[in-house]
Short mmCIF file of C-alpha atoms in Angstrom, two decimals:
data_model
loop_
_atom_site.label_atom_id
_atom_site.label_comp_id
_atom_site.label_asym_id
_atom_site.label_seq_id
_atom_site.Cartn_x
_atom_site.Cartn_y
_atom_site.Cartn_z
CA MET A 24 0.00 0.00 0.00
CA ASP A 25 1.12 3.57 -0.51
CA ASP A 26 2.53 5.43 2.46
CA MET A 27 -0.40 6.35 4.69
CA SER A 28 0.90 9.92 4.75
CA GLN A 29 -0.36 10.17 1.17
CA LEU A 30 -3.96 9.40 2.12
CA PRO A 31 -5.19 12.89 3.08
CA ASP A 32 -6.12 15.17 0.15
CA GLN A 33 -5.08 18.80 0.01
CA PRO A 34 -7.02 21.11 2.34
CA GLY A 35 -9.97 23.00 0.96
CA ASN A 36 -11.46 20.03 -0.83
CA ARG A 37 -14.24 19.19 1.60
CA ARG A 38 -16.96 19.87 -0.95
CA ALA A 39 -15.21 17.66 -3.51
CA GLU A 40 -14.71 14.96 -0.88
CA ALA A 41 -18.36 15.08 0.11
CA ARG A 42 -19.42 14.88 -3.54
CA PHE A 43 -17.20 11.86 -4.12
CA ILE A 44 -18.53 10.07 -1.02
CA VAL A 45 -22.09 10.69 -2.22
CA LEU A 46 -21.25 9.19 -5.62
CA ALA A 47 -19.60 6.18 -3.96
CA ALA A 48 -22.60 5.74 -1.67
CA ALA A 49 -24.90 5.88 -4.70
CA ALA A 50 -22.81 3.18 -6.37
CA GLY A 51 -23.12 1.09 -3.21
CA ILE A 52 -26.90 1.51 -3.02
CA LEU A 53 -27.42 0.67 -6.68
CA THR A 54 -25.02 -2.28 -6.55
CA GLY A 55 -26.55 -3.64 -3.36
CA THR A 56 -30.01 -3.44 -4.85
CA ALA A 57 -29.13 -4.91 -8.26
CA GLY A 58 -26.90 -7.57 -6.72
CA SER A 59 -29.49 -8.66 -4.16
CA PHE A 60 -32.13 -9.23 -6.83
CA PHE A 61 -29.49 -10.97 -8.95
CA HIS A 62 -28.99 -13.45 -6.09
CA LEU A 63 -32.70 -13.86 -5.37
CA ILE A 64 -33.50 -14.61 -9.01
CA ILE A 65 -30.74 -17.23 -9.17
CA ASP A 66 -31.94 -18.85 -5.93
CA ARG A 67 -35.44 -19.12 -7.35
CA LEU A 68 -34.32 -20.48 -10.72
CA LEU A 69 -32.00 -23.07 -9.18
CA LYS A 70 -35.08 -25.04 -8.16
CA TRP A 71 -35.73 -26.11 -11.76
CA PRO A 72 -34.38 -29.67 -11.25
CA GLU A 73 -37.04 -30.24 -8.57
CA LEU A 74 -39.76 -29.08 -10.96
CA LEU A 75 -38.34 -31.22 -13.75
CA ALA A 76 -38.32 -34.27 -11.45
CA ARG A 77 -42.10 -33.98 -11.04
CA HIS A 78 -42.53 -34.86 -14.71
CA LEU A 79 -39.54 -37.09 -15.52
CA ASP A 80 -37.43 -39.70 -13.80
CA GLY A 81 -34.51 -42.04 -14.44
CA ALA A 82 -32.47 -41.60 -17.60
CA PHE A 83 -35.03 -39.18 -19.06
CA LEU A 84 -34.57 -36.84 -16.09
CA VAL A 85 -30.77 -36.96 -16.33
CA GLY A 86 -30.85 -36.41 -20.08
CA ALA A 87 -33.29 -33.52 -19.89
CA ALA A 88 -31.26 -31.80 -17.17
CA ALA A 89 -28.07 -32.25 -19.18
CA LEU A 90 -29.68 -30.68 -22.24
CA ILE A 91 -31.07 -27.75 -20.25
CA THR A 92 -27.70 -26.91 -18.71
CA MET A 93 -26.00 -27.39 -22.08
CA GLY A 94 -28.45 -25.01 -23.75
CA LEU A 95 -28.04 -22.32 -21.10
CA THR A 96 -24.25 -22.66 -21.16
CA VAL A 97 -23.93 -22.43 -24.94
CA ALA A 98 -26.41 -19.55 -25.12
CA SER A 99 -24.54 -17.63 -22.42
CA VAL A 100 -21.19 -18.14 -24.11
CA TYR A 101 -22.62 -17.09 -27.48
CA ILE A 102 -24.13 -13.88 -26.10
CA VAL A 103 -20.95 -13.00 -24.22
CA ARG A 104 -18.70 -13.59 -27.23
CA ARG A 105 -21.08 -11.78 -29.58
CA TYR A 106 -21.89 -8.68 -27.54
CA ALA A 107 -19.44 -8.24 -24.62
CA PRO A 108 -16.41 -10.57 -24.54
CA GLU A 109 -15.08 -8.87 -21.41
CA ALA A 110 -18.19 -10.01 -19.52
CA GLY A 111 -16.99 -13.63 -19.50
CA GLY A 112 -15.44 -15.12 -16.39
CA SER A 113 -15.11 -13.31 -13.10
CA GLY A 114 -14.56 -9.71 -14.14
CA VAL A 115 -12.14 -8.90 -11.32
CA GLN A 116 -9.22 -8.87 -13.74
CA GLU A 117 -11.13 -6.47 -15.99
CA ILE A 118 -11.60 -4.04 -13.10
CA GLU A 119 -7.95 -4.26 -12.11
CA GLY A 120 -7.01 -3.53 -15.71
CA ALA A 121 -9.42 -0.59 -15.85
CA MET A 122 -8.01 0.88 -12.64
CA SER A 123 -4.58 0.70 -14.30
CA ASN A 124 -5.94 2.48 -17.41
CA LEU A 125 -5.15 -0.64 -19.46
CA ARG A 126 -8.79 -1.73 -19.98
CA THR A 127 -12.06 0.12 -20.54
CA VAL A 128 -15.29 -0.73 -18.74
CA HIS A 129 -17.90 -0.73 -21.50
CA TRP A 130 -20.71 -0.56 -19.00
CA ARG A 131 -23.51 -0.14 -21.56
CA LYS A 132 -22.73 -3.61 -22.89
CA VAL A 133 -21.34 -5.25 -19.78
CA LEU A 134 -24.24 -4.45 -17.44
CA PRO A 135 -27.06 -6.15 -19.38
CA VAL A 136 -24.89 -9.00 -20.69
CA LYS A 137 -23.27 -9.77 -17.34
CA TYR A 138 -26.57 -9.57 -15.50
CA LEU A 139 -28.68 -11.70 -17.83
CA THR A 140 -26.10 -14.29 -18.86
CA GLY A 141 -24.83 -14.42 -15.29
CA ILE A 142 -28.31 -15.40 -14.13
CA ALA A 143 -28.55 -18.01 -16.89
CA ALA A 144 -25.14 -19.53 -16.24
CA LEU A 145 -25.37 -19.65 -12.45
CA SER A 146 -28.92 -20.97 -12.40
CA SER A 147 -27.98 -23.70 -14.90
CA GLY A 148 -25.94 -25.47 -12.21
CA LEU A 149 -22.46 -24.50 -13.41
CA VAL A 150 -19.90 -24.41 -10.59
CA LEU A 151 -19.49 -20.64 -10.52
CA GLY A 152 -19.78 -17.95 -7.86
CA ARG A 153 -22.05 -14.93 -7.73
CA GLU A 154 -19.35 -12.62 -6.42
CA GLY A 155 -17.54 -12.27 -9.77
CA PRO A 156 -20.59 -10.95 -11.61
CA THR A 157 -21.63 -8.65 -8.75
CA ILE A 158 -18.11 -7.22 -8.51
CA HIS A 159 -18.14 -6.53 -12.25
CA ILE A 160 -21.70 -5.19 -12.09
CA GLY A 161 -20.76 -2.88 -9.21
CA ALA A 162 -17.75 -1.50 -11.05
CA SER A 163 -19.84 -1.07 -14.21
CA ILE A 164 -22.42 0.92 -12.24
CA SER A 165 -19.58 3.09 -10.97
CA ALA A 166 -18.34 3.53 -14.54
CA ALA A 167 -21.81 4.70 -15.55
CA ILE A 168 -21.79 7.21 -12.69
CA THR A 169 -18.41 8.58 -13.81
CA ASP A 170 -19.83 9.10 -17.31
CA PHE A 171 -22.74 11.13 -15.98
CA PHE A 172 -20.72 13.22 -13.53
CA LYS A 173 -17.48 15.02 -14.27
CA VAL A 174 -14.71 13.36 -12.25
CA SER A 175 -10.93 13.29 -12.38
CA ASP A 176 -8.99 10.21 -13.42
CA VAL A 177 -8.13 9.44 -9.81
CA GLU A 178 -11.79 9.71 -8.82
CA ARG A 179 -12.83 7.51 -11.75
CA ARG A 180 -10.41 4.79 -10.71
CA GLY A 181 -11.42 5.23 -7.10
CA LEU A 182 -15.10 4.80 -7.96
CA LEU A 183 -14.31 1.63 -9.90
CA GLY A 184 -12.72 0.25 -6.75
CA ALA A 185 -15.67 1.39 -4.67
CA GLY A 186 -18.11 -0.33 -7.03
CA ALA A 187 -16.07 -3.52 -6.93
CA ALA A 188 -16.06 -3.44 -3.12
CA ALA A 189 -19.82 -2.90 -3.14
CA GLY A 190 -20.25 -5.95 -5.38
CA LEU A 191 -18.21 -8.19 -3.09
CA ALA A 192 -19.97 -6.84 0.01
CA CYS A 193 -23.32 -7.60 -1.59
CA ALA A 194 -22.31 -11.10 -2.72
CA PHE A 195 -21.24 -12.26 0.73
CA ASN A 196 -22.79 -9.73 3.11
CA ALA A 197 -19.20 -9.01 4.15
CA PRO A 198 -18.36 -5.29 4.10
CA LEU A 199 -15.06 -5.55 5.98
CA ALA A 200 -13.69 -8.22 3.66
CA ALA A 201 -14.83 -6.14 0.68
CA VAL A 202 -12.85 -3.10 1.85
CA LEU A 203 -9.81 -5.25 2.62
CA PHE A 204 -10.08 -6.85 -0.81
CA ILE A 205 -9.49 -3.47 -2.44
CA VAL A 206 -6.67 -2.70 0.00
CA GLU A 207 -4.89 -6.03 -0.43
CA GLU A 208 -5.77 -7.34 -3.89
CA THR A 209 -5.81 -4.11 -5.91
CA HIS A 210 -3.14 -2.17 -4.03
CA SER A 211 -1.07 -1.76 -7.21
CA GLN A 212 -3.99 -0.31 -9.19
CA PHE A 213 -6.19 1.53 -6.69
CA PRO A 214 -5.40 5.27 -6.31
CA TYR A 215 -5.09 5.79 -2.56
CA THR A 216 -6.25 9.19 -1.38
CA PHE A 217 -8.40 10.09 1.57
CA ARG A 218 -11.54 10.49 -0.51
CA THR A 219 -11.11 7.29 -2.58
CA TYR A 220 -10.41 5.21 0.51
CA MET A 221 -13.44 6.62 2.32
CA GLY A 222 -15.46 6.07 -0.85
CA VAL A 223 -14.68 2.35 -0.80
CA ILE A 224 -15.85 2.12 2.80
CA ALA A 225 -19.03 4.06 2.04
CA ALA A 226 -19.84 1.92 -1.01
CA ALA A 227 -19.31 -1.35 0.88
CA PHE A 228 -21.39 -0.06 3.79
CA PHE A 229 -24.38 1.02 1.72
CA ALA A 230 -24.25 -2.10 -0.45
CA THR A 231 -24.42 -4.23 2.70
CA VAL A 232 -27.28 -2.17 4.08
CA MET A 233 -29.27 -2.80 0.91
CA THR A 234 -28.31 -6.49 0.92
CA GLU A 235 -29.46 -6.95 4.50
CA THR A 236 -32.63 -4.98 3.85
CA ILE A 237 -33.55 -7.12 0.88
CA GLY A 238 -32.08 -10.50 1.79
CA GLY A 239 -31.57 -10.77 5.55
CA THR A 240 -28.87 -10.11 8.13
CA ALA A 241 -27.32 -13.46 9.09
CA PRO A 242 -23.89 -14.51 7.80
CA ASP A 243 -24.31 -16.60 4.67
CA PHE A 244 -22.72 -19.69 6.23
CA SER A 245 -23.43 -19.31 9.94
CA MET A 246 -21.38 -21.87 11.88
CA SER A 247 -20.30 -22.36 15.46
CA VAL A 248 -17.33 -24.31 16.81
CA PRO A 249 -15.55 -24.31 20.18
CA THR A 250 -12.26 -22.44 20.36
CA PRO A 251 -9.59 -24.93 19.21
CA GLU A 252 -6.84 -25.62 21.72
CA LEU A 253 -3.52 -23.88 21.16
CA ALA A 254 -1.88 -27.29 20.95
CA LEU A 255 -3.78 -27.85 17.68
CA LEU A 256 -2.22 -24.83 15.93
CA PRO A 257 0.55 -26.97 14.36
CA ALA A 258 -2.20 -29.04 12.72
CA PHE A 259 -3.62 -25.89 11.13
CA VAL A 260 -0.12 -25.04 9.88
CA ILE A 261 0.07 -28.47 8.23
CA LEU A 262 -3.36 -27.87 6.70
CA GLY A 263 -2.07 -24.56 5.35
CA CYS A 264 0.87 -26.34 3.71
CA VAL A 265 -1.52 -28.73 1.95
CA LEU A 266 -3.81 -25.91 0.83
CA GLY A 267 -0.86 -23.88 -0.49
CA ALA A 268 -0.09 -26.69 -2.92
CA VAL A 269 -3.76 -27.20 -3.77
CA GLY A 270 -4.19 -23.48 -4.48
CA VAL A 271 -1.24 -23.37 -6.89
CA SER A 272 -2.55 -26.53 -8.58
CA LEU A 273 -6.05 -25.04 -8.86
CA ASN A 274 -4.75 -21.84 -10.46
CA ALA A 275 -2.67 -23.81 -12.93
CA ALA A 276 -5.66 -26.00 -13.81
CA ILE A 277 -7.94 -23.00 -14.37
CA MET A 278 -5.41 -21.32 -16.65
CA GLY A 279 -4.46 -24.49 -18.52
CA VAL A 280 -7.98 -25.75 -19.15
CA SER A 281 -9.23 -22.25 -20.05
CA ASN A 282 -6.46 -21.93 -22.64
CA PHE A 283 -7.34 -25.37 -24.01
CA VAL A 284 -11.03 -24.48 -24.30
CA MET A 285 -10.20 -21.22 -26.08
CA GLY A 286 -7.98 -23.12 -28.48
CA MET A 287 -10.71 -25.66 -29.16
CA HIS A 288 -13.18 -22.85 -29.82
CA LYS A 289 -11.11 -21.79 -32.83
CA ARG A 290 -11.38 -25.31 -34.24
CA VAL A 291 -14.90 -26.36 -33.22
CA PRO A 292 -16.89 -23.38 -31.84
CA TYR A 293 -19.00 -24.05 -28.74
CA LEU A 294 -18.10 -27.75 -28.56
CA MET A 295 -16.41 -27.52 -25.15
CA PRO A 296 -19.12 -25.33 -23.53
CA ALA A 297 -21.70 -27.84 -24.81
CA LEU A 298 -19.81 -30.83 -23.37
CA ILE A 299 -19.23 -29.04 -20.06
CA GLY A 300 -22.91 -28.12 -19.87
CA LEU A 301 -23.97 -31.70 -20.57
CA ALA A 302 -21.73 -33.08 -17.82
CA VAL A 303 -22.74 -30.48 -15.24
CA GLY A 304 -26.43 -30.90 -16.02
CA ALA A 305 -26.20 -34.67 -15.53
CA LEU A 306 -24.34 -34.17 -12.25
CA PHE A 307 -27.05 -31.76 -11.11
CA ILE A 308 -29.36 -34.78 -10.92
CA LEU A 309 -26.91 -37.57 -10.07
CA PHE A 310 -24.62 -35.78 -7.58
CA PRO A 311 -26.13 -32.35 -6.81
CA ARG A 312 -23.46 -31.52 -4.23
CA ALA A 313 -20.84 -31.62 -6.98
CA VAL A 314 -22.33 -28.64 -8.85
CA THR A 315 -23.67 -25.08 -8.42
CA GLY A 316 -21.73 -22.29 -6.72
CA GLY A 317 -21.69 -24.24 -3.49
CA GLU A 318 -23.39 -21.95 -1.00
CA ASN A 319 -25.96 -24.57 -0.02
CA VAL A 320 -23.31 -27.30 -0.23
CA ILE A 321 -21.19 -25.55 2.39
CA VAL A 322 -24.13 -25.33 4.80
CA MET A 323 -25.04 -29.00 4.28
CA MET A 324 -21.47 -30.21 4.69
CA ALA A 325 -21.04 -28.23 7.89
CA ARG A 326 -24.16 -29.92 9.24
CA ASP A 327 -23.64 -33.49 8.04
CA ASN A 328 -21.02 -35.97 9.23
CA MET A 329 -19.66 -37.35 5.97
CA ALA A 330 -17.20 -40.22 5.76
CA LEU A 331 -13.59 -39.48 4.80
CA SER A 332 -13.90 -41.29 1.46
CA ALA A 333 -17.06 -39.33 0.59
CA LEU A 334 -15.37 -36.03 1.42
CA LEU A 335 -12.34 -36.82 -0.73
CA GLY A 336 -14.55 -37.99 -3.59
CA LEU A 337 -16.62 -34.82 -3.43
CA ALA A 338 -13.45 -32.71 -3.32
CA VAL A 339 -12.22 -34.32 -6.55
CA LEU A 340 -15.60 -33.87 -8.25
CA ARG A 341 -15.89 -30.22 -7.25
CA TYR A 342 -12.28 -29.53 -8.26
CA VAL A 343 -12.91 -30.87 -11.76
CA SER A 344 -16.37 -29.33 -12.14
CA MET A 345 -15.15 -25.93 -10.91
CA VAL A 346 -12.23 -25.82 -13.35
CA ALA A 347 -14.41 -26.99 -16.24
CA SER A 348 -17.24 -24.56 -15.45
CA TYR A 349 -14.98 -21.52 -15.27
CA SER A 350 -13.27 -22.56 -18.50
CA ALA A 351 -16.57 -22.62 -20.41
CA GLY A 352 -16.46 -18.83 -20.77
CA THR A 353 -19.75 -17.82 -19.16
CA PRO A 354 -19.91 -15.08 -16.50
CA GLY A 355 -19.17 -16.40 -13.02
CA GLY A 356 -16.75 -16.10 -10.12
CA ILE A 357 -14.43 -18.48 -8.31
CA PHE A 358 -14.76 -17.38 -4.68
CA ALA A 359 -17.84 -19.39 -3.69
CA PRO A 360 -16.81 -22.59 -5.52
CA MET A 361 -13.38 -22.25 -3.96
CA LEU A 362 -14.89 -22.02 -0.48
CA ALA A 363 -17.00 -25.12 -1.13
CA LEU A 364 -13.97 -27.01 -2.41
CA ALA A 365 -11.93 -25.87 0.58
CA ILE A 366 -14.41 -27.10 3.17
CA CYS A 367 -14.26 -30.55 1.53
CA PHE A 368 -10.50 -30.64 2.00
CA GLY A 369 -10.67 -29.17 5.50
CA LEU A 370 -13.35 -31.56 6.73
CA ALA A 371 -11.42 -34.50 5.24
CA PHE A 372 -8.25 -33.32 6.98
CA GLY A 373 -10.07 -32.84 10.29
CA THR A 374 -11.83 -36.19 10.00
CA ALA A 375 -8.53 -38.00 9.39
CA LEU A 376 -6.89 -36.14 12.26
CA SER A 377 -9.73 -36.85 14.69
CA GLY A 378 -9.06 -40.57 14.27
CA MET A 379 -5.52 -40.08 15.57
CA LEU A 380 -6.34 -37.93 18.60
CA PRO A 381 -8.35 -38.48 21.79
CA ALA A 382 -12.12 -38.10 21.43
CA GLY A 383 -13.14 -34.46 21.22
CA ALA A 384 -9.59 -33.17 20.78
CA ALA A 385 -10.18 -32.13 17.17
CA VAL A 386 -13.37 -30.84 15.61
CA PRO A 387 -13.45 -31.52 11.82
CA LEU A 388 -15.61 -28.45 11.22
CA ALA A 389 -12.88 -26.22 12.68
CA PHE A 390 -10.52 -27.43 9.98
CA GLY A 391 -13.25 -27.02 7.38
CA ILE A 392 -13.68 -23.38 8.34
CA ALA A 393 -9.93 -22.76 8.40
CA ALA A 394 -9.56 -24.34 4.97
CA MET A 395 -12.04 -21.86 3.48
CA GLY A 396 -9.66 -19.01 4.24
CA GLY A 397 -6.54 -21.02 3.49
CA LEU A 398 -7.41 -22.05 -0.06
CA PHE A 399 -8.61 -18.53 -0.85
CA SER A 400 -5.27 -17.17 0.38
CA ALA A 401 -3.28 -19.68 -1.66
CA SER A 402 -5.16 -18.93 -4.89
CA VAL A 403 -5.94 -15.21 -4.67
CA ARG A 404 -2.90 -14.48 -2.48
CA ALA A 405 -4.79 -12.18 -0.15
CA PRO A 406 -4.49 -13.74 3.34
CA ILE A 407 -5.98 -10.81 5.26
CA VAL A 408 -9.07 -10.97 3.06
CA GLY A 409 -9.13 -14.74 3.52
CA VAL A 410 -9.28 -14.39 7.29
CA ALA A 411 -11.81 -11.54 7.31
CA LEU A 412 -14.07 -13.08 4.67
CA THR A 413 -14.24 -16.43 6.44
CA LEU A 414 -14.98 -14.84 9.80
CA GLU A 415 -17.71 -12.62 8.37
CA LEU A 416 -19.29 -15.45 6.40
CA THR A 417 -19.34 -18.01 9.20
CA GLY A 418 -19.54 -15.81 12.30
CA ALA A 419 -17.07 -18.28 13.87
CA TYR A 420 -14.85 -15.75 15.60
CA THR A 421 -13.48 -18.50 17.84
CA MET A 422 -11.48 -19.47 14.75
CA THR A 423 -9.42 -16.29 14.48
CA LEU A 424 -6.03 -17.71 15.48
CA PRO A 425 -6.38 -21.00 13.55
CA LEU A 426 -7.50 -19.02 10.49
CA ILE A 427 -4.48 -16.73 10.68
CA ALA A 428 -2.17 -19.73 11.01
CA THR A 429 -3.77 -21.50 8.05
CA CYS A 430 -3.95 -18.47 5.75
CA LEU A 431 -0.40 -17.35 6.57
CA THR A 432 1.03 -20.80 5.89
CA ALA A 433 -1.00 -21.38 2.73
CA ASN A 434 0.09 -18.01 1.34
CA LEU A 435 3.77 -18.62 2.14
CA VAL A 436 3.78 -22.13 0.66
CA ALA A 437 2.04 -20.93 -2.50
CA GLN A 438 4.69 -18.23 -2.86
CA TRP A 439 7.61 -20.55 -2.16
CA ILE A 440 6.57 -23.17 -4.73
CA GLY A 441 6.26 -20.55 -7.44
CA GLY A 442 2.54 -19.82 -7.61
CA HIS A 443 1.15 -16.48 -8.75
CA PRO A 444 -2.19 -14.83 -7.84
CA ILE A 445 -5.01 -16.07 -10.04
CA TYR A 446 -6.26 -12.60 -10.99
CA GLU A 447 -2.77 -11.51 -11.97
CA GLN A 448 -2.54 -14.48 -14.33
CA LEU A 449 -6.00 -13.82 -15.76
CA LEU A 450 -5.23 -10.15 -16.31
CA ASP A 451 -1.89 -10.90 -17.96
CA ARG A 452 -3.67 -13.22 -20.38
CA THR A 453 -6.42 -10.68 -21.07
CA LEU A 454 -3.88 -7.96 -21.82
CA ALA A 455 -1.84 -10.26 -24.04
CA GLN A 456 -4.95 -11.18 -26.04
CA ALA A 457 -5.74 -7.46 -26.43
CA GLY A 458 -2.20 -6.70 -27.62
CA VAL A 459 -1.35 -4.72 -24.49
CA HIS A 460 2.06 -5.31 -22.96
CA PRO A 461 1.56 -6.63 -19.40
CA GLU A 462 4.88 -5.15 -18.26
CA ARG A 463 3.21 -1.75 -18.24
CA MET A 464 1.19 -2.86 -15.25
CA PRO A 465 2.73 -2.93 -11.73
CA LYS A 466 3.33 -6.48 -10.57
CA LYS A 467 2.78 -8.02 -7.18
CA ARG A 468 4.86 -11.09 -6.63
CA SER A 469 5.25 -11.26 -2.87
CA GLY A 470 3.33 -13.59 -0.61
CA THR A 471 0.83 -11.00 0.53
CA GLY A 472 0.37 -9.45 -2.87
CA ILE A 473 2.35 -6.40 -1.67
CA ALA A 474 5.47 -5.68 -3.67
#
């Protein structure tokens, strides 16, 4: 982050500061409202397999579900490629590029395409998160505001960051993690001044207010575990080592498979999205926990006592389905699927460990919660956000020390074995495809994402 002495603006700018905060607050209100209805619509549409099962069963049900998901996937990819190619995927890398003046937010195209195809893709059962689209939607709303009101370049970039924070706050009802995400993940691109920093806080605050007004106030994945004993901290460090390697592997798989799918598209257009949609649609009926963003899966896994073999099997299925779904090219994020994948690994680790320790010494759910932050830290390389996001989502503040131990270790291991942040890799590829030299953009290669 820039020296904190640079945060205050020059004196005499109170009116300009107030104006900027109002614009950021407006972005937060609009993003919180649009994002909340985005989530509610998806929740309602995700019930389509239950309705389909009332009319079909057996192989006919599986086949029909596969065709529905395939149709929605191919249609989403077609619309994205035809009208707004930058709307595909998460969108975080697009916002980072825009804050570096290397990309342009074409909000008139991105807003409708991201919103409508995001609803289609996520409700189809693809293993994608809602946070990517809402982050991109929030930043696009901010871009629209900057077009309607005369702002400086610094204020424009600051409002993009504020809109992105509002989108993340809305997706997870987590305003603190949203602010920290801008601080930690986009530190190389975000223009730190007093007004822009306060604008991010205001946008995240008002987005969360709207989210709670429309959708409720409880953490999305409310969980409760006893405070783990200090003697168990080394076990969380070991878990962090495992997750560091998993995070680097996951990033490499996402990039490799995405590149393969893009290459195949040049040879046989839409073949891979169709095949991915068919597989995910079939899994939606056969193994429903292996698909969708994973929000409901996390809650069910925290409640159920699954066998070690079942947890490992589900982890493999969700790993493959997450990588394939993101590679299809529809709008969708990776945060929520990553959290669902992480709790599989964490619960498996805790279950295996509990068999080696005295009864009650280890609670598998504690390791499941810690893994959610650890895998996020290893992939995104933002450990502070990983800790804050997990605590806000679960409300399990008894897990603060184990979370810090897990996230710190996962981040260090990912750095030491040569991994790079997923959004940095995605942005580098986007810039290369656009003919922009990535070396023009500041890099972050250290373990915390801070150069």
